[in-house]
Coordinates of C-alpha atoms in Angstrom, one line a residue:
X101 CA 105.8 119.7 344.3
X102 CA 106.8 117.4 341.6
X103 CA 109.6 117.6 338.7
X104 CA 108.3 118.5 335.3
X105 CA 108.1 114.9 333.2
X106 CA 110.8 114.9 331.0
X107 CA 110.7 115.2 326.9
X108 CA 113.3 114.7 324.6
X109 CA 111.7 115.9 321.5
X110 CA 113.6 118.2 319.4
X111 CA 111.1 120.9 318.6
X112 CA 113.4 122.0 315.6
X113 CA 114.3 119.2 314.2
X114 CA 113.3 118.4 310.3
X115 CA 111.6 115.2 311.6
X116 CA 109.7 117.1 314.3
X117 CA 108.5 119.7 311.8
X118 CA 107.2 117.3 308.9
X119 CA 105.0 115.8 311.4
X120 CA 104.3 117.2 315.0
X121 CA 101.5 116.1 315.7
X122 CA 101.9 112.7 317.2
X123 CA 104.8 114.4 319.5
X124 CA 102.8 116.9 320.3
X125 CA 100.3 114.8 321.9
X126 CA 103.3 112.9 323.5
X127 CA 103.8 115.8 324.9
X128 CA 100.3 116.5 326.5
X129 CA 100.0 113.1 328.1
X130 CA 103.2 113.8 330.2
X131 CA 101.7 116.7 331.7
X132 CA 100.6 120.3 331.2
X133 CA 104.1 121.1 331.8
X134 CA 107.1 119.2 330.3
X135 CA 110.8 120.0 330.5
X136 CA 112.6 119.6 327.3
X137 CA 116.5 118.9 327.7
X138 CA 117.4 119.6 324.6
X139 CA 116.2 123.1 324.3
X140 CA 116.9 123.5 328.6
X141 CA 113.5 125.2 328.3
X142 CA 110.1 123.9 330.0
X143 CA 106.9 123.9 328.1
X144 CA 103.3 124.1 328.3
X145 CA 101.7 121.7 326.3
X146 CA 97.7 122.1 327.0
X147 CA 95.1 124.4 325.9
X148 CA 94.6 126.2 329.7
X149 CA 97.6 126.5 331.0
X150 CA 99.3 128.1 327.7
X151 CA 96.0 130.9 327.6
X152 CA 96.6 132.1 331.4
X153 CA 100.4 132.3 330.9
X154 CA 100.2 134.3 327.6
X155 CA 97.5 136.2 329.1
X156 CA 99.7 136.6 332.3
X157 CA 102.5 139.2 331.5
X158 CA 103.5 139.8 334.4
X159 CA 104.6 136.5 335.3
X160 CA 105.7 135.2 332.3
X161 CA 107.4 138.0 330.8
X162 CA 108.1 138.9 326.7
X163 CA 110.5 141.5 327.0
X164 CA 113.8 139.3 327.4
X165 CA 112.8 138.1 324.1
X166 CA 110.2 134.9 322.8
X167 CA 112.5 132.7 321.2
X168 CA 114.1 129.3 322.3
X169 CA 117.4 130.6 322.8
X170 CA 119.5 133.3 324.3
X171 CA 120.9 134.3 321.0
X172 CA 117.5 134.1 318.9
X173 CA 115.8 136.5 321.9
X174 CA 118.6 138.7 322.5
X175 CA 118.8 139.6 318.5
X176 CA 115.4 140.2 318.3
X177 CA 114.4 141.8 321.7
X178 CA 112.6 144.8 321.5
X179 CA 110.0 144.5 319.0
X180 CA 106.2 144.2 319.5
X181 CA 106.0 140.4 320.4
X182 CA 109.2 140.7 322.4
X183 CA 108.2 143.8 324.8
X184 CA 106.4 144.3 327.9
X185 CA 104.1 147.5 329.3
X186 CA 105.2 150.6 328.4
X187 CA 107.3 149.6 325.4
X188 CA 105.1 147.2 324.2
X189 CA 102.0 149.8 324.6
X190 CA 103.7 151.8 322.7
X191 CA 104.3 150.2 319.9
X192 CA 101.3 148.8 319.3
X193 CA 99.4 152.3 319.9
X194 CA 101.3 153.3 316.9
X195 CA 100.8 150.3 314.6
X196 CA 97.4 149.0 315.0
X197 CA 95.3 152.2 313.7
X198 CA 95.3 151.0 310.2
X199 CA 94.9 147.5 311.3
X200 CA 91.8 147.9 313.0
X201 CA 88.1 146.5 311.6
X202 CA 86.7 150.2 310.8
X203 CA 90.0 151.2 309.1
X204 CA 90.0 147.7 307.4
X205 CA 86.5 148.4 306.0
X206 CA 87.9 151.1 303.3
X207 CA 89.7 148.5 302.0
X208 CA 87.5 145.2 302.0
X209 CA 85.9 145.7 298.7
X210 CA 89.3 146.2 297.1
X211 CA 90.6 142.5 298.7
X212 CA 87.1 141.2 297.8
X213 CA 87.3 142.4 293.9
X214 CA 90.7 140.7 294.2
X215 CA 89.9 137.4 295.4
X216 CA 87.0 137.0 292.9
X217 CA 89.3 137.5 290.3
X218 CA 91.6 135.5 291.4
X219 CA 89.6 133.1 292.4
X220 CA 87.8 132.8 288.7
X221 CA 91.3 132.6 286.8
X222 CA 92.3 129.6 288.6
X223 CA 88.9 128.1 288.2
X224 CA 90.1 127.8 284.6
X225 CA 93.1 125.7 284.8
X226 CA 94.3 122.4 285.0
X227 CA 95.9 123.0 288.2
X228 CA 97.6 125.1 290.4
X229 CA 99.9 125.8 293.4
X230 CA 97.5 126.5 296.3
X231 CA 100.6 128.2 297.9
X232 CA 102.2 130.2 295.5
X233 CA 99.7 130.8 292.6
X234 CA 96.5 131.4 295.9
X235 CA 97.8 131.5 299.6
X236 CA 101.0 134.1 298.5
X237 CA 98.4 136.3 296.4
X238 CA 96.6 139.0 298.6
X239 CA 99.3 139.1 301.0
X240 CA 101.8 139.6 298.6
X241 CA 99.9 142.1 296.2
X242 CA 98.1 144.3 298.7
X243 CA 99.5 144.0 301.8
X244 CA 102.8 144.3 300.6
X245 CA 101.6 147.7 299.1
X246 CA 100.4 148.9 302.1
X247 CA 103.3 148.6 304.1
X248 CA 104.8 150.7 301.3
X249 CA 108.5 149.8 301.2
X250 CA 110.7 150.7 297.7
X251 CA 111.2 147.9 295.7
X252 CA 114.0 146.3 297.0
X253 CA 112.1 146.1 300.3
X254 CA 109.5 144.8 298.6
X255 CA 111.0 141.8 296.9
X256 CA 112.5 140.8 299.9
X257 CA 109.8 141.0 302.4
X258 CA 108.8 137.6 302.2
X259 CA 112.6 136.1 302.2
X260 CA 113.1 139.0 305.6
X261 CA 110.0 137.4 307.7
X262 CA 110.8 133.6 306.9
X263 CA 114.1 134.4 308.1
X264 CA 112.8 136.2 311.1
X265 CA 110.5 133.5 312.1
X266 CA 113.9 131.3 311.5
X267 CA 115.3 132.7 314.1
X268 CA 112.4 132.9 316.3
X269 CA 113.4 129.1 317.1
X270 CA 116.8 128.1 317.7
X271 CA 120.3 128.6 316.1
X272 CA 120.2 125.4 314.3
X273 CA 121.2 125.5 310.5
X274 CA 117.7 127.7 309.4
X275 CA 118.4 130.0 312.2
X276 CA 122.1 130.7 311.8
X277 CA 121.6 131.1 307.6
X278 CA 118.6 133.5 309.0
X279 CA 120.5 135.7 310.9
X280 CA 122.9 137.5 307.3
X281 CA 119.3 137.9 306.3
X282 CA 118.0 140.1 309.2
X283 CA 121.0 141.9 309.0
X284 CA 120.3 143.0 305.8
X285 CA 116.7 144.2 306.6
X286 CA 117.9 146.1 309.2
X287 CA 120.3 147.8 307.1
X288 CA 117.9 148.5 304.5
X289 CA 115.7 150.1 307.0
X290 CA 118.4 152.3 308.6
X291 CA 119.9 153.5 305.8
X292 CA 117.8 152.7 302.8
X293 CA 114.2 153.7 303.5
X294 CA 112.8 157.6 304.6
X295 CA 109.3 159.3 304.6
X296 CA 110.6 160.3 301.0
X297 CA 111.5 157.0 299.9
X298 CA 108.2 155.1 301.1
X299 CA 104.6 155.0 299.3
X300 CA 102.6 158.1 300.4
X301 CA 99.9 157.0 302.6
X302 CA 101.3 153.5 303.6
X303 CA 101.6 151.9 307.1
X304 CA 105.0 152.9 307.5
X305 CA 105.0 156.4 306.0
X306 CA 102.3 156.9 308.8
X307 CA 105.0 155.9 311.1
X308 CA 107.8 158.6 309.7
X309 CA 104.9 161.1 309.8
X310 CA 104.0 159.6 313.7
X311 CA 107.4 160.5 314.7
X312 CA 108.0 163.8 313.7
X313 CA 104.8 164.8 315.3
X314 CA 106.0 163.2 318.4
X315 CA 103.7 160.5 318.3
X316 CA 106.3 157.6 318.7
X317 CA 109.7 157.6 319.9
X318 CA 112.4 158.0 317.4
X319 CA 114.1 154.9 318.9
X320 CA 110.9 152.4 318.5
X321 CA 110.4 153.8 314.8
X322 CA 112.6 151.1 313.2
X323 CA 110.7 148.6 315.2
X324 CA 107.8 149.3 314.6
X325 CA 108.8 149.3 310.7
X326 CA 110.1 145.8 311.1
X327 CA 106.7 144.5 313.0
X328 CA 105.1 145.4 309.6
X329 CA 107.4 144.1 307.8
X330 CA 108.2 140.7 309.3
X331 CA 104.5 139.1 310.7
X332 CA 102.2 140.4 308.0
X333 CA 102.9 138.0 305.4
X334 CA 104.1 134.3 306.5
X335 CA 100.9 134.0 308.9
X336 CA 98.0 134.5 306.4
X337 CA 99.7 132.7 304.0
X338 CA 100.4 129.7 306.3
X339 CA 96.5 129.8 307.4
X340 CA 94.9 130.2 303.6
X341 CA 97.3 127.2 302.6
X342 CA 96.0 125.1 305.8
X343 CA 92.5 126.3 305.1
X344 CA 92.8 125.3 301.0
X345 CA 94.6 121.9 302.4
X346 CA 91.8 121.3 304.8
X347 CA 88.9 122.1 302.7
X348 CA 90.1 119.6 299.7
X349 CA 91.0 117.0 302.2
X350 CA 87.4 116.7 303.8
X351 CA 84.6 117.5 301.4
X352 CA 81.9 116.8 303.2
X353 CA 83.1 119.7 305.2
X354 CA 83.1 121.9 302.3
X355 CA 79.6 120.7 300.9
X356 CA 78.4 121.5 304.6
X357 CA 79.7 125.2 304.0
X358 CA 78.5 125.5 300.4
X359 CA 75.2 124.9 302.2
X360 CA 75.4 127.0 304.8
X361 CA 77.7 130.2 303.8
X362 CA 77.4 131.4 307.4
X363 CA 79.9 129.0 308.5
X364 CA 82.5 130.7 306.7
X365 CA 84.1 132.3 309.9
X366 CA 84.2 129.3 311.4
X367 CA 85.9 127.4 308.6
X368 CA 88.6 129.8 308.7
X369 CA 88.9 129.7 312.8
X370 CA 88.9 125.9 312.9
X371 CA 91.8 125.8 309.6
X372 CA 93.6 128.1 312.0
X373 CA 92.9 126.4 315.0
X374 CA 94.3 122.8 313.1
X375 CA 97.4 125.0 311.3
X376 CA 98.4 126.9 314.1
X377 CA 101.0 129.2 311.9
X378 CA 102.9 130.4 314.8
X379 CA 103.7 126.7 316.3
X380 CA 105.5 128.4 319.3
X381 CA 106.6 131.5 321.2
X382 CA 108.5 131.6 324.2
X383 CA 108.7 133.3 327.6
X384 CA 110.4 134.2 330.8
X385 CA 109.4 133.8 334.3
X386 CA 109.8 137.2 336.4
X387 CA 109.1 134.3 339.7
X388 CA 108.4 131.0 340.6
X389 CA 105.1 129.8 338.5
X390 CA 103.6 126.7 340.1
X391 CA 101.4 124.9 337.2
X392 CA 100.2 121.2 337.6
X393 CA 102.0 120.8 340.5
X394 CA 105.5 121.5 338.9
X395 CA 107.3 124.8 340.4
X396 CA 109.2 126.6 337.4
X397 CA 111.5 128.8 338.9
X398 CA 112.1 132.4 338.3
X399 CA 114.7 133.2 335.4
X400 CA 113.2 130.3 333.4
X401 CA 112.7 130.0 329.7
X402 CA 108.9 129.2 329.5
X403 CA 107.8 127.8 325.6
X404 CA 104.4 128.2 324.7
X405 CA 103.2 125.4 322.4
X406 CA 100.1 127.2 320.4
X407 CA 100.0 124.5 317.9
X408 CA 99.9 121.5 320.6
X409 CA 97.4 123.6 323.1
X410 CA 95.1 123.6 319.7
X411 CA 94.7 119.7 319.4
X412 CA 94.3 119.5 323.2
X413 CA 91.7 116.9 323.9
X414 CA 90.6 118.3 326.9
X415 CA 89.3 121.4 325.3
X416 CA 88.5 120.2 321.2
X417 CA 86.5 117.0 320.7
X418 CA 88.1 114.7 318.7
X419 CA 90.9 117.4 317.8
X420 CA 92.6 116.2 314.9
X421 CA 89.7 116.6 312.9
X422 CA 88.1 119.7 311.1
X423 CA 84.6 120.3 311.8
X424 CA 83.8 123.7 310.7
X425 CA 80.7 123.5 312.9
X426 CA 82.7 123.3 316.1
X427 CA 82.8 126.0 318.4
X428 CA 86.1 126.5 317.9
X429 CA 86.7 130.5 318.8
X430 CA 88.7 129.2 322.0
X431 CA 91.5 128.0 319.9
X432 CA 95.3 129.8 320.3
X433 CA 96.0 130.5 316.6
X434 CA 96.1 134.4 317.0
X435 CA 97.3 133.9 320.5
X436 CA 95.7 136.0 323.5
X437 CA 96.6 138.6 325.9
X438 CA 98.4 141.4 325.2
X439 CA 100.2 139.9 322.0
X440 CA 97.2 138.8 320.2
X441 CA 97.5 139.1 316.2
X442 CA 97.5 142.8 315.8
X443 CA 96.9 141.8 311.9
X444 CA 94.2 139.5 312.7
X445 CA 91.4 141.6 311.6
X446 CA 92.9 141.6 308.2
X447 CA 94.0 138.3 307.9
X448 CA 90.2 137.5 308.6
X449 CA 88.8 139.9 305.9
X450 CA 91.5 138.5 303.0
X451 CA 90.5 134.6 304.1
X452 CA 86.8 135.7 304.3
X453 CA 87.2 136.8 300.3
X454 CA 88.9 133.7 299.1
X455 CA 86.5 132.0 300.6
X456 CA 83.2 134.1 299.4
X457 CA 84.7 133.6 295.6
X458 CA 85.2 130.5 296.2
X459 CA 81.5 129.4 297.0
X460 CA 79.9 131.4 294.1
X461 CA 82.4 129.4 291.9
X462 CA 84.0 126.2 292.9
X463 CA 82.3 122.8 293.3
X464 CA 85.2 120.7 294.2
X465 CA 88.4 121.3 295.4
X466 CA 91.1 118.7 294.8
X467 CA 94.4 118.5 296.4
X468 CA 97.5 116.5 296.1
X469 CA 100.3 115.9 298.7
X470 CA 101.5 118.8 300.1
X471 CA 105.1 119.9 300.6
X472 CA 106.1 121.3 303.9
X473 CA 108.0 124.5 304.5
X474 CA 110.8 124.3 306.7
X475 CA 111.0 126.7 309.5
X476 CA 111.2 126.8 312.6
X477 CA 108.5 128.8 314.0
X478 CA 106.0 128.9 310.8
X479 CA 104.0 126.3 310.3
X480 CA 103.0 126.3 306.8
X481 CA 103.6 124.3 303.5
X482 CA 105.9 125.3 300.7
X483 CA 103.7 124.2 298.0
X484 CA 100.0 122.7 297.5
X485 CA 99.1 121.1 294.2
X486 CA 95.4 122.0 293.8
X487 CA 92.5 122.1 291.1
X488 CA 89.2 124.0 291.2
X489 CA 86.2 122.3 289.4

């Protein structure tokens, strides 16, 4: 047995989040697993080894919480991402039915009309925000109403999940502020929200009407409430901002897909495969793991570094580049296992219409420099300036 190689990145740090990439390759030429002082947390840094652990839940565990640290897993233990078998089964039994591709179906037309429009009023202008004025659209105006919350909930849903995902990394500065914020949600839900208070026939009035037909326990219903609230929005956002970014940055790449439509899905997998919107999740160790010839005992906090695993060389010819004709379906960017995206499907279906309206009507993208958005498990930019010709 050997000792892990040792890293002393800072995965939170405002440097490390501006650019990660070169660390992140750092990273993979120590080893496929690295110990990183700072956060007293191993990691897995390669393509392989971070799809068997998340895909081994047994071993390396969710249900003491994903996060970096105690705190951050301890105040968010218990939801979807951060539960093991049955909980975890559970849950996800009584979310993923409207989530699902033949439920989704009802509504693609609706997110297809929607895009097109929104699509042919930016065509129009000068410029835009790819971020606020495109990426934030469909999330924000219909997945937003079919969660379902009152309006308060509503405003606050995107302020709720970037503070969620805050915390999701360490306490540092973002993740203490994020914390008032959580509380907050949670307060809303417990006392602020009902089956009378929500949208009739929403994602979380189904909920209210799952539990008093026995259907979920009363004690996972305001987690399951949260799951909709907190994932659904950040993460299509970050990957329709990545796939806007990408697509204006190389276009040959978008001239390639103008000719050949049918590459569409693939143009979204590899923007998500280069983006990476969740950057990292965590795990622990239920017994001693042996990977690359490093034992990592039992009790150990485990990270799972999606976003470096996604440029791994090993597996992604010449990975920092986006090819939208690689076969790229083996990338990380919804996860895999048990905790795979459970809003996938849909974040699919609303990037598939952007792009769709944008073929029949854009020639040329242009972007500027983008901003990014500083968080510590979202990787995402806070604005985009853009122009459609």
């Amino acid at each position: 047995m050997t000792q892990a190689p040792v890293c002393e990145i800072d995965l939170y740090s405002d440097e490390f989040i501006a650019d990660p990439w070169p660390g992140y390759a750092e990273m993979r030429k120590l080893g496929a697993v690295v110990w990183l002082p700072v956060h007293g947390n191993y990691a897995l840094t390669r393509s392989r080894e971070v799809r068997e652990a998340v895909r081994d839940h047994e071993r390396f565990c969710s249900g003491h919480g994903v996060a970096a640290d105690r705190f951050g897993c301890e105040f968010l233990q218990g939801n979807t991402v951060a539960s093991d078998q049955p909980r975890h089964t559970q849950l996800r039994n009584a979310m993923a039915p409207p989530l699902r591709p033949d439920a989704l179906e009802e509504i693609r037309p609706h997110i297809e009309q929607m895009a097109d429009e929104l699509v042919a009023s930016l065509t129009g202008r000068d410029g835009f925000d790819a971020v606020s004025d495109l990426a934030q659209y469909l999330p924000l105006t219909i997945v937003r109403d079919m969660v379902g919350l009152p309006d308060f909930g509503k405003s606050n849903m995107l302020k709720w999940a970037a503070a969620a995902f805050n915390v999701l990394g360490v306490q540092n500065g973002r993740g203490r502020d994020a914390v008032a914020d959580i509380r907050e949600m949670r307060e809303f839900i417990s006392d602020g929200i009902s089956s009378d208070t929500v949208k009739s026939g929403s994602w979380i009035r189904r909920i209210f009407d799952l539990e008093k037909e026995g259907g979920i326990d009363p004690d996972l219903t305001p987690f399951a409430v949260r799951d909709y609230i907190n994932p659904s929005l950040d993460t299509t956002i970050s990957a329709i901002g990545h796939l806007i970014w990408q697509l204006g940055s190389n276009p040959g790449e978008w001239e390639k897909l103008k000719e050949n439509p049918n590459l569409v899905l693939n143009a979204i997998h590899e923007a998500v495969r280069m983006g990476t919107p969740v950057r990292t999740f965590s795990r622990r160790t239920t017994e001693p793991v042996t990977i690359d010839s490093v034992e990592i005992p039992e009790g150990a906090r485990v990270m799972m570094l999606f976003a470096s695993a996604n440029r791994d060389e090993r597996v992604f010819e010449n990975p920092d580049t986006f090819d939208i004709s690689r076969n790229n379906r083996r990338h990380l960017g919804f996860g895999a296992g048990i905790h795979m995206c459970i809003g996938m499907h849909l974040a699919l279906i609303e990037m598939t219409a952007v792009l769709k309206a944008m073929l029949d009507r854009v020639d040329k993208i242009e972007v500027g420099t983008p901003t990014v958005a500083m968080n510590n498990t979202i990787c995402a930019f806070s604005s985009l300036p853009a122009k459609f010709r």
